[in-house]
Amino acid sequence: MEMHGYPRLASGKEPTSRHAPRSPRAPRGPGIHSDNFHFPKGFLWGASTSAHQVEGHCENNDWWAWEQAGKVPERSGDACDHYHRFRDDFDLARSLNHNAHRFSLEWSRIEPREGEFSDEGLAHYEQVVDALIERGIEPVVTILHYTLPQWVAAKGGWETPAMEELFARYVARVVDRLGDRVRWWLTMNEPVVNVFKSYIIGQWPPGRQDYPLGFKAIRHMLRSHVKAYHAIHDRRADAMVSIAKHALALQACDPRHWRDRLSVRVRSYLFNHLFLDALHKGTLRVPGLFWERLPAGRTLDFVGLNYYTRDFVRNTGFMIPGLIGDMCTLDQARNVGKRNDLGWEVYPEGLAQFLHTFSRYDVPILITENGIPADHDDDRWTFIFLHLWQVARAIADGVQVAGYMYWSLLDNYEWADGYVARFGLIGVDFETQARTVRDSARKYANIIARNEL
Ligand code: FCB
């Protein structure tokens, strides 16, 4: 017997041809088909920034001092002058349908001298939060995005155990002020990247190359997060607290070589997993080397995930740093995808891999950064679409994803890479501060409006 002109399958099921008639919302299993390109209701859509990269004149922090000392080719200067233009920038975000926005607080504006909190600094961020809420945009607040007040840096920054108390006091102040309006908090941005750049390769302040010191900094960051987590929850029980964790897809330079594969495992544990594992379990563990109980476990209400690219790893020895290995150039690796303007490979599959891997923490995952520096805006759109496709796939597989924040809302100051890297959905002319909404931003806005790909 035929139904609607299609033969019945022997199993009695409806045929699966894409022409087969079915009700528009008939439930279907996981997999790649159009029903699964809807995003969940309440999905957070938006973009991210950080204070030092957009505000301009963060003159009282360690990065500003680093720039003035000529340690990087370009200085941040006015940046996007977002400190004064945030309302106009949020109007643009709203016009692009964003319903969430991630930004960071500049500690050096809030506590310019030890123990002296600035009402002007706190009032500024209160206005930023209010401006978002007035536009129907959910604030996602990063409490520390790399930069430290100069007085904190002078005390030793992340090297000193005093950071735990200093950070907790700062956190308590900001949550006292903003906690009634802000639910989503990231205590710190990319702690492991911060340590890698600042204490291993020495490119960022304080410019050290010292593994033991780097490890000490990690310990202090973990303990500071735990304290901050409780300081936030004491003030707002339903807060959603996490860190923004950079995750880097890794592959062996020579997949047939066990030594390269071993280095991938070591690097992947240290770089991608150690920090989140420690916060989840409440123990800091470096197998064979170190074990320590933290004051508490389960201090992640969600995972903030920053994802950009994949690196290829070559083993160079059996002690640290040889076990961690080196990166080989992409030319040597096969099957490498297109590269962006900074030479990073575009590897969207990595995003789905991390969404799956991090779902083992059993909390929602918020993509807090994902983006591309691109002079050609078509590349940006392709990048966003391919990555959202991976997000939709992971959601269809049952991963809880709370939202997607593109990096970045605006072209901005990209640390040691200065102003050449153009990540923005909105272009910025750094001479005139004129903003230009890019096509990719409009296409992204259409996806948000439909809540589906
Ligand atoms: C991330 C940082 C962010 C920005 C992007 C490109 O690692 O969190 O500040 O620099 O990379």
GROMACS .gro file of C-alpha atoms and ligand atoms in nm:
model
  464
    1MET     CA    1   0.000   0.000   0.000
    2GLU     CA    2   0.121   0.349  -0.073
    3MET     CA    3   0.080   0.655   0.146
    4HIS     CA    4   0.104   0.998  -0.013
    5GLY     CA    5   0.266   0.831  -0.310
    6TYR     CA    6   0.558   0.692  -0.108
    7PRO     CA    7   0.601   0.320  -0.054
    8ARG     CA    8   0.592   0.208   0.310
    9LEU     CA    9   0.917   0.067   0.438
   10ALA     CA   10   0.925  -0.297   0.533
   11SER     CA   11   0.973  -0.191   0.895
   12GLY     CA   12   0.644  -0.006   0.878
   13LYS     CA   13   0.825   0.323   0.941
   14GLU     CA   14   0.778   0.631   0.731
   15PRO     CA   15   1.030   0.660   0.451
   16THR     CA   16   1.323   0.886   0.533
   17SER     CA   17   1.347   1.057   0.196
   18ARG     CA   18   1.378   1.432   0.241
   19HIS     CA   19   1.068   1.461   0.023
   20ALA     CA   20   0.865   1.251   0.257
   21PRO     CA   21   0.576   1.441   0.409
   22ARG     CA   22   0.584   1.474   0.787
   23SER     CA   23   0.459   1.716   1.042
   24PRO     CA   24   0.683   2.022   1.063
   25ARG     CA   25   0.795   1.954   1.420
   26ALA     CA   26   0.793   1.575   1.421
   27PRO     CA   27   1.060   1.473   1.672
   28ARG     CA   28   1.363   1.307   1.516
   29GLY     CA   29   1.670   1.158   1.672
   30PRO     CA   30   2.018   1.307   1.690
   31GLY     CA   31   2.203   1.366   1.366
   32ILE     CA   32   2.238   1.617   1.089
   33HIS     CA   33   1.900   1.720   0.960
   34SER     CA   34   1.713   2.046   0.950
   35ASP     CA   35   1.512   1.990   1.271
   36ASN     CA   36   1.837   1.995   1.461
   37PHE     CA   37   1.951   2.339   1.351
   38HIS     CA   38   1.726   2.515   1.598
   39PHE     CA   39   1.890   2.664   1.903
   40PRO     CA   40   1.725   2.623   2.242
   41LYS     CA   41   1.483   2.881   2.374
   42GLY     CA   42   1.665   3.143   2.583
   43PHE     CA   43   1.995   3.078   2.404
   44LEU     CA   44   2.238   3.364   2.477
   45TRP     CA   45   2.356   3.531   2.157
   46GLY     CA   46   2.610   3.808   2.149
   47ALA     CA   47   2.973   3.909   2.142
   48SER     CA   48   3.261   3.968   2.384
   49THR     CA   49   3.510   4.242   2.460
   50SER     CA   50   3.762   4.312   2.735
   51ALA     CA   51   3.835   4.639   2.909
   52HIS     CA   52   4.198   4.695   2.812
   53GLN     CA   53   4.129   4.601   2.451
   54VAL     CA   54   3.841   4.844   2.391
   55GLU     CA   55   3.808   5.110   2.661
   56GLY     CA   56   4.120   5.316   2.596
   57HIS     CA   57   4.359   5.466   2.850
   58CYS     CA   58   4.366   5.194   3.112
   59GLU     CA   59   4.671   5.380   3.237
   60ASN     CA   60   4.697   5.230   3.581
   61ASN     CA   61   4.750   4.862   3.491
   62ASP     CA   62   5.050   4.639   3.423
   63TRP     CA   63   4.975   4.614   3.048
   64TRP     CA   64   4.981   4.990   3.005
   65ALA     CA   65   5.320   5.000   3.181
   66TRP     CA   66   5.440   4.714   2.958
   67GLU     CA   67   5.338   4.910   2.647
   68GLN     CA   68   5.504   5.227   2.772
   69ALA     CA   69   5.823   5.031   2.834
   70GLY     CA   70   5.824   4.942   2.464
   71LYS     CA   71   5.779   4.568   2.520
   72VAL     CA   72   5.522   4.534   2.242
   73PRO     CA   73   5.519   4.690   1.896
   74GLU     CA   74   5.198   4.890   1.945
   75ARG     CA   75   5.039   5.077   2.234
   76SER     CA   76   4.670   5.058   2.317
   77GLY     CA   77   4.618   5.437   2.347
   78ASP     CA   78   4.254   5.530   2.285
   79ALA     CA   79   4.165   5.174   2.177
   80CYS     CA   80   3.797   5.199   2.071
   81ASP     CA   81   3.723   5.473   2.323
   82HIS     CA   82   3.453   5.236   2.438
   83TYR     CA   83   3.485   5.384   2.788
   84HIS     CA   84   3.295   5.684   2.653
   85ARG     CA   85   3.108   5.523   2.364
   86PHE     CA   86   2.964   5.211   2.527
   87ARG     CA   87   2.603   5.328   2.490
   88ASP     CA   88   2.636   5.377   2.114
   89ASP     CA   89   2.818   5.046   2.083
   90PHE     CA   90   2.539   4.871   2.273
   91ASP     CA   91   2.281   5.037   2.046
   92LEU     CA   92   2.458   4.867   1.758
   93ALA     CA   93   2.466   4.534   1.942
   94ARG     CA   94   2.094   4.565   2.006
   95SER     CA   95   2.024   4.652   1.642
   96LEU     CA   96   2.208   4.330   1.556
   97ASN     CA   97   1.969   4.134   1.781
   98HIS     CA   98   2.225   4.048   2.048
   99ASN     CA   99   2.054   3.943   2.369
  100ALA     CA  100   2.376   3.900   2.573
  101HIS     CA  101   2.712   4.073   2.594
  102ARG     CA  102   3.035   3.977   2.766
  103PHE     CA  103   3.267   4.251   2.888
  104SER     CA  104   3.530   4.287   3.158
  105LEU     CA  105   3.584   4.509   3.458
  106GLU     CA  106   3.912   4.697   3.483
  107TRP     CA  107   4.037   4.634   3.836
  108SER     CA  108   4.274   4.933   3.820
  109ARG     CA  109   3.977   5.167   3.770
  110ILE     CA  110   3.783   5.011   4.058
  111GLU     CA  111   4.067   4.985   4.311
  112PRO     CA  112   4.328   5.230   4.184
  113ARG     CA  113   4.531   5.206   4.505
  114GLU     CA  114   4.546   4.920   4.752
  115GLY     CA  115   4.232   4.913   4.962
  116GLU     CA  116   4.092   5.236   4.810
  117PHE     CA  117   3.786   5.169   4.603
  118SER     CA  118   3.685   5.433   4.353
  119ASP     CA  119   3.323   5.528   4.342
  120GLU     CA  120   3.377   5.667   3.994
  121GLY     CA  121   3.513   5.332   3.875
  122LEU     CA  122   3.229   5.134   4.028
  123ALA     CA  123   2.968   5.381   3.903
  124HIS     CA  124   3.106   5.350   3.552
  125TYR     CA  125   3.051   4.975   3.540
  126GLU     CA  126   2.713   5.016   3.701
  127GLN     CA  127   2.620   5.241   3.408
  128VAL     CA  128   2.759   4.985   3.163
  129VAL     CA  129   2.545   4.711   3.318
  130ASP     CA  130   2.237   4.935   3.324
  131ALA     CA  131   2.291   5.034   2.961
  132LEU     CA  132   2.290   4.666   2.864
  133ILE     CA  133   1.983   4.583   3.068
  134GLU     CA  134   1.791   4.881   2.927
  135ARG     CA  135   1.854   4.739   2.581
  136GLY     CA  136   1.739   4.392   2.679
  137ILE     CA  137   2.094   4.255   2.674
  138GLU     CA  138   2.204   4.010   2.945
  139PRO     CA  139   2.540   4.114   3.096
  140VAL     CA  140   2.809   3.845   3.124
  141VAL     CA  141   3.083   3.997   3.338
  142THR     CA  142   3.449   3.897   3.340
  143ILE     CA  143   3.596   4.018   3.666
  144LEU     CA  144   3.958   3.993   3.551
  145HIS     CA  145   4.065   3.981   3.188
  146TYR     CA  146   4.446   3.955   3.226
  147THR     CA  147   4.531   4.310   3.335
  148LEU     CA  148   4.636   4.380   3.695
  149PRO     CA  149   4.648   4.717   3.868
  150GLN     CA  150   5.008   4.834   3.885
  151TRP     CA  151   5.005   4.817   4.265
  152VAL     CA  152   4.900   4.449   4.247
  153ALA     CA  153   5.176   4.377   3.995
  154ALA     CA  154   5.425   4.553   4.225
  155LYS     CA  155   5.327   4.318   4.509
  156GLY     CA  156   5.413   4.022   4.284
  157GLY     CA  157   5.083   3.971   4.098
  158TRP     CA  158   4.996   3.604   4.059
  159GLU     CA  159   5.327   3.503   4.217
  160THR     CA  160   5.218   3.611   4.561
  161PRO     CA  161   4.981   3.410   4.783
  162ALA     CA  162   4.843   3.747   4.895
  163MET     CA  163   4.648   3.749   4.565
  164GLU     CA  164   4.383   3.522   4.715
  165GLU     CA  165   4.278   3.784   4.968
  166LEU     CA  166   4.328   4.081   4.738
  167PHE     CA  167   4.123   3.926   4.461
  168ALA     CA  168   3.846   3.812   4.696
  169ARG     CA  169   3.814   4.161   4.843
  170TYR     CA  170   3.789   4.315   4.494
  171VAL     CA  171   3.534   4.055   4.388
  172ALA     CA  172   3.322   4.115   4.698
  173ARG     CA  173   3.313   4.489   4.623
  174VAL     CA  174   3.203   4.448   4.264
  175VAL     CA  175   2.940   4.189   4.346
  176ASP     CA  176   2.807   4.408   4.628
  177ARG     CA  177   2.758   4.677   4.367
  178LEU     CA  178   2.646   4.481   4.062
  179GLY     CA  179   2.519   4.150   4.199
  180ASP     CA  180   2.152   4.249   4.196
  181ARG     CA  181   2.170   4.302   3.819
  182VAL     CA  182   2.432   4.053   3.704
  183ARG     CA  183   2.380   3.680   3.716
  184TRP     CA  184   2.658   3.555   3.486
  185TRP     CA  185   3.013   3.591   3.620
  186LEU     CA  186   3.353   3.481   3.493
  187THR     CA  187   3.608   3.525   3.767
  188MET     CA  188   3.902   3.529   3.526
  189ASN     CA  189   3.985   3.498   3.159
  190GLU     CA  190   4.209   3.219   3.030
  191PRO     CA  191   4.430   3.167   3.336
  192VAL     CA  192   4.651   2.910   3.163
  193VAL     CA  193   4.710   3.133   2.859
  194ASN     CA  194   4.788   3.416   3.099
  195VAL     CA  195   5.051   3.205   3.276
  196PHE     CA  196   5.189   3.070   2.949
  197LYS     CA  197   5.240   3.417   2.802
  198SER     CA  198   5.353   3.585   3.124
  199TYR     CA  199   5.563   3.314   3.294
  200ILE     CA  200   5.666   3.059   3.030
  201ILE     CA  201   5.737   3.249   2.710
  202GLY     CA  202   5.766   3.589   2.878
  203GLN     CA  203   5.588   3.786   2.606
  204TRP     CA  204   5.340   3.950   2.847
  205PRO     CA  205   5.400   4.120   3.182
  206PRO     CA  206   5.589   4.041   3.401
  207GLY     CA  207   5.788   3.881   3.119
  208ARG     CA  208   5.929   3.581   3.308
  209GLN     CA  209   6.043   3.246   3.168
  210ASP     CA  210   6.020   3.026   3.469
  211TYR     CA  211   5.815   2.703   3.489
  212PRO     CA  212   5.808   2.674   3.870
  213LEU     CA  213   5.691   3.033   3.899
  214GLY     CA  214   5.425   2.967   3.636
  215PHE     CA  215   5.302   2.669   3.834
  216LYS     CA  216   5.289   2.880   4.148
  217ALA     CA  217   5.078   3.135   3.960
  218ILE     CA  218   4.836   2.858   3.852
  219ARG     CA  219   4.796   2.747   4.216
  220HIS     CA  220   4.719   3.101   4.325
  221MET     CA  221   4.471   3.147   4.041
  222LEU     CA  222   4.288   2.827   4.134
  223ARG     CA  223   4.269   2.920   4.500
  224SER     CA  224   4.161   3.274   4.411
  225HIS     CA  225   3.882   3.141   4.193
  226VAL     CA  226   3.753   2.920   4.473
  227LYS     CA  227   3.743   3.213   4.716
  228ALA     CA  228   3.582   3.437   4.455
  229TYR     CA  229   3.325   3.170   4.372
  230HIS     CA  230   3.204   3.169   4.731
  231ALA     CA  231   3.219   3.547   4.761
  232ILE     CA  232   2.984   3.570   4.462
  233HIS     CA  233   2.745   3.300   4.582
  234ASP     CA  234   2.730   3.450   4.932
  235ARG     CA  235   2.593   3.762   4.766
  236ARG     CA  236   2.378   3.606   4.497
  237ALA     CA  237   2.262   3.251   4.548
  238ASP     CA  238   2.146   3.193   4.189
  239ALA     CA  239   2.465   3.333   4.032
  240MET     CA  240   2.622   3.142   3.744
  241VAL     CA  241   2.997   3.145   3.801
  242SER     CA  242   3.284   3.008   3.594
  243ILE     CA  243   3.609   3.102   3.427
  244ALA     CA  244   3.664   3.158   3.054
  245LYS     CA  245   3.875   2.857   2.958
  246HIS     CA  246   4.081   2.869   2.642
  247ALA     CA  247   4.079   2.531   2.471
  248LEU     CA  248   4.323   2.450   2.194
  249ALA     CA  249   4.269   2.148   1.970
  250LEU     CA  250   4.597   1.954   1.953
  251GLN     CA  251   4.733   1.700   1.714
  252ALA     CA  252   5.066   1.521   1.674
  253CYS     CA  253   5.299   1.665   1.409
  254ASP     CA  254   5.366   1.308   1.310
  255PRO     CA  255   5.066   1.098   1.411
  256ARG     CA  256   5.269   0.778   1.351
  257HIS     CA  257   5.523   0.885   1.611
  258TRP     CA  258   5.440   0.777   1.969
  259ARG     CA  259   5.661   1.051   2.117
  260ASP     CA  260   5.459   1.322   1.944
  261ARG     CA  261   5.139   1.153   2.054
  262LEU     CA  262   5.266   1.145   2.412
  263SER     CA  263   5.338   1.518   2.401
  264VAL     CA  264   4.988   1.583   2.270
  265ARG     CA  265   4.853   1.407   2.579
  266VAL     CA  266   5.076   1.594   2.820
  267ARG     CA  267   5.013   1.932   2.659
  268SER     CA  268   4.645   1.867   2.631
  269TYR     CA  269   4.617   1.779   3.000
  270LEU     CA  270   4.820   2.079   3.118
  271PHE     CA  271   4.671   2.327   2.876
  272ASN     CA  272   4.311   2.217   2.830
  273HIS     CA  273   4.210   2.009   3.128
  274LEU     CA  274   4.413   2.064   3.445
  275PHE     CA  275   4.248   2.389   3.549
  276LEU     CA  276   3.886   2.284   3.494
  277ASP     CA  277   3.949   1.941   3.645
  278ALA     CA  278   4.096   2.104   3.955
  279LEU     CA  279   3.797   2.336   3.998
  280HIS     CA  280   3.553   2.054   3.940
  281LYS     CA  281   3.716   1.796   4.167
  282GLY     CA  282   3.870   2.030   4.421
  283THR     CA  283   4.219   1.886   4.372
  284LEU     CA  284   4.512   2.014   4.172
  285ARG     CA  285   4.685   1.716   4.018
  286VAL     CA  286   4.993   1.689   3.800
  287PRO     CA  287   5.036   1.312   3.766
  288GLY     CA  288   5.366   1.194   3.913
  289LEU     CA  289   5.465   1.542   4.027
  290PHE     CA  290   5.213   1.721   4.243
  291TRP     CA  291   4.887   1.679   4.428
  292GLU     CA  292   4.704   1.929   4.643
  293ARG     CA  293   4.354   1.965   4.779
  294LEU     CA  294   4.185   2.298   4.709
  295PRO     CA  295   3.959   2.456   4.973
  296ALA     CA  296   3.654   2.333   4.777
  297GLY     CA  297   3.546   2.149   4.464
  298ARG     CA  298   3.252   2.199   4.229
  299THR     CA  299   3.312   2.570   4.183
  300LEU     CA  300   3.189   2.580   3.825
  301ASP     CA  301   2.822   2.651   3.759
  302PHE     CA  302   2.892   2.637   3.388
  303VAL     CA  303   3.199   2.615   3.167
  304GLY     CA  304   3.301   2.929   2.978
  305LEU     CA  305   3.471   2.808   2.661
  306ASN     CA  306   3.700   3.017   2.440
  307TYR     CA  307   3.782   2.830   2.122
  308TYR     CA  308   3.983   2.943   1.820
  309THR     CA  309   4.210   2.690   1.656
  310ARG     CA  310   4.428   2.376   1.644
  311ASP     CA  311   4.801   2.338   1.701
  312PHE     CA  312   5.040   2.060   1.599
  313VAL     CA  313   5.282   1.926   1.861
  314ARG     CA  314   5.628   1.768   1.835
  315ASN     CA  315   5.800   1.597   2.128
  316THR     CA  316   6.145   1.729   2.216
  317GLY     CA  317   6.239   1.524   2.525
  318PHE     CA  318   6.125   1.333   2.831
  319MET     CA  319   6.149   1.602   3.094
  320ILE     CA  320   5.948   1.924   3.115
  321PRO     CA  321   5.957   2.124   2.885
  322GLY     CA  322   6.052   1.852   2.631
  323LEU     CA  323   5.744   1.648   2.722
  324ILE     CA  324   5.523   1.947   2.655
  325GLY     CA  325   5.704   1.970   2.322
  326ASP     CA  326   5.718   2.233   2.053
  327MET     CA  327   5.478   2.334   1.784
  328CYS     CA  328   5.565   2.240   1.430
  329THR     CA  329   5.477   2.479   1.153
  330LEU     CA  330   5.150   2.409   0.982
  331ASP     CA  331   5.335   2.358   0.653
  332GLN     CA  332   5.472   2.034   0.789
  333ALA     CA  333   5.134   1.898   0.884
  334ARG     CA  334   4.894   1.740   0.644
  335ASN     CA  335   4.524   1.815   0.615
  336VAL     CA  336   4.555   2.164   0.751
  337GLY     CA  337   4.256   2.389   0.695
  338LYS     CA  338   4.252   2.750   0.585
  339ARG     CA  339   4.447   2.991   0.804
  340ASN     CA  340   4.334   3.324   0.936
  341ASP     CA  341   4.515   3.659   0.919
  342LEU     CA  342   4.727   3.569   1.223
  343GLY     CA  343   4.816   3.231   1.072
  344TRP     CA  344   4.588   3.023   1.298
  345GLU     CA  345   4.417   2.729   1.135
  346VAL     CA  346   4.038   2.741   1.097
  347TYR     CA  347   3.931   2.409   1.252
  348PRO     CA  348   3.560   2.414   1.342
  349GLU     CA  349   3.546   2.044   1.436
  350GLY     CA  350   3.755   2.129   1.741
  351LEU     CA  351   3.466   2.329   1.885
  352ALA     CA  352   3.229   2.032   1.878
  353GLN     CA  353   3.504   1.813   2.026
  354PHE     CA  354   3.543   2.044   2.326
  355LEU     CA  355   3.168   2.082   2.370
  356HIS     CA  356   3.153   1.705   2.402
  357THR     CA  357   3.462   1.671   2.621
  358PHE     CA  358   3.361   1.947   2.861
  359SER     CA  359   3.009   1.816   2.897
  360ARG     CA  360   3.164   1.564   3.138
  361TYR     CA  361   3.151   1.837   3.404
  362ASP     CA  362   2.775   1.809   3.384
  363VAL     CA  363   2.707   2.182   3.374
  364PRO     CA  364   2.601   2.398   3.077
  365ILE     CA  365   2.868   2.533   2.846
  366LEU     CA  366   2.869   2.895   2.739
  367ILE     CA  367   3.090   2.973   2.442
  368THR     CA  368   3.250   3.289   2.575
  369GLU     CA  369   3.480   3.351   2.275
  370ASN     CA  370   3.510   3.225   1.920
  371GLY     CA  371   3.627   3.445   1.639
  372ILE     CA  372   3.860   3.524   1.353
  373PRO     CA  373   4.089   3.811   1.260
  374ALA     CA  374   3.993   3.870   0.897
  375ASP     CA  375   4.045   4.153   0.653
  376HIS     CA  376   3.796   3.981   0.424
  377ASP     CA  377   3.461   3.981   0.594
  378ASP     CA  378   3.348   3.677   0.389
  379ASP     CA  379   3.604   3.477   0.584
  380ARG     CA  380   3.445   3.594   0.907
  381TRP     CA  381   3.101   3.485   0.795
  382THR     CA  382   3.226   3.145   0.680
  383PHE     CA  383   3.404   3.104   1.014
  384ILE     CA  384   3.094   3.191   1.217
  385PHE     CA  385   2.866   2.971   1.012
  386LEU     CA  386   3.096   2.669   1.025
  387HIS     CA  387   3.138   2.702   1.400
  388LEU     CA  388   2.767   2.750   1.465
  389TRP     CA  389   2.706   2.440   1.261
  390GLN     CA  390   2.929   2.251   1.503
  391VAL     CA  391   2.743   2.403   1.797
  392ALA     CA  392   2.409   2.296   1.652
  393ARG     CA  393   2.547   1.948   1.598
  394ALA     CA  394   2.664   1.921   1.958
  395ILE     CA  395   2.327   2.047   2.085
  396ALA     CA  396   2.154   1.785   1.868
  397ASP     CA  397   2.376   1.527   2.034
  398GLY     CA  398   2.249   1.638   2.372
  399VAL     CA  399   2.524   1.876   2.489
  400GLN     CA  400   2.384   2.161   2.700
  401VAL     CA  401   2.503   2.482   2.536
  402ALA     CA  402   2.386   2.805   2.699
  403GLY     CA  403   2.498   3.049   2.434
  404TYR     CA  404   2.751   3.178   2.184
  405MET     CA  405   2.953   3.498   2.217
  406TYR     CA  406   3.153   3.594   1.912
  407TRP     CA  407   3.496   3.753   1.973
  408SER     CA  408   3.470   4.040   1.929
  409LEU     CA  409   3.197   4.300   1.906
  410LEU     CA  410   3.453   4.558   1.785
  411ASP     CA  411   3.791   4.556   1.616
  412ASN     CA  412   4.024   4.616   1.907
  413TYR     CA  413   4.373   4.610   2.060
  414GLU     CA  414   4.495   4.253   2.024
  415TRP     CA  415   4.771   4.253   2.291
  416ALA     CA  416   5.115   4.187   2.142
  417ASP     CA  417   4.959   4.180   1.792
  418GLY     CA  418   4.841   4.539   1.828
  419TYR     CA  419   4.578   4.674   1.590
  420VAL     CA  420   4.641   4.469   1.276
  421ALA     CA  421   4.415   4.180   1.377
  422ARG     CA  422   4.057   4.273   1.291
  423PHE     CA  423   3.824   4.049   1.484
  424GLY     CA  424   3.519   4.276   1.498
  425LEU     CA  425   3.162   4.222   1.388
  426ILE     CA  426   3.184   4.598   1.381
  427GLY     CA  427   3.482   4.762   1.211
  428VAL     CA  428   3.654   5.050   1.389
  429ASP     CA  429   3.849   5.328   1.221
  430PHE     CA  430   4.107   5.398   1.492
  431GLU     CA  431   4.175   5.751   1.358
  432THR     CA  432   3.817   5.873   1.369
  433GLN     CA  433   3.654   5.611   1.596
  434ALA     CA  434   3.388   5.561   1.325
  435ARG     CA  435   3.207   5.227   1.349
  436THR     CA  436   3.106   5.019   1.044
  437VAL     CA  437   2.870   4.728   1.082
  438ARG     CA  438   3.008   4.443   0.873
  439ASP     CA  439   2.797   4.212   0.656
  440SER     CA  440   2.892   3.916   0.873
  441ALA     CA  441   2.735   4.099   1.169
  442ARG     CA  442   2.408   4.131   0.973
  443LYS     CA  443   2.409   3.767   0.873
  444TYR     CA  444   2.476   3.671   1.233
  445ALA     CA  445   2.184   3.898   1.333
  446ASN     CA  446   1.956   3.701   1.097
  447ILE     CA  447   2.054   3.374   1.260
  448ILE     CA  448   1.984   3.522   1.602
  449ALA     CA  449   1.644   3.650   1.486
  450ARG     CA  450   1.545   3.304   1.362
  451ASN     CA  451   1.725   3.121   1.646
  452GLU     CA  452   1.831   2.865   1.388
  453LEU     CA  453   2.091   2.818   1.119
  454FCB     C1  454   4.169   3.531   2.360
  454FCB     C2  455   4.166   3.644   2.460
  454FCB     C3  456   4.110   3.772   2.404
  454FCB     C4  457   4.155   3.797   2.264
  454FCB     C5  458   4.132   3.676   2.178
  454FCB     C6  459   4.170   3.693   2.033
  454FCB     O1  460   4.264   3.437   2.393
  454FCB     O2  461   4.088   3.608   2.570
  454FCB     O3  462   4.145   3.876   2.492
  454FCB     O4  463   4.286   3.837   2.264
  454FCB     O5  464   4.203   3.568   2.230
   0.00000   0.00000   0.00000
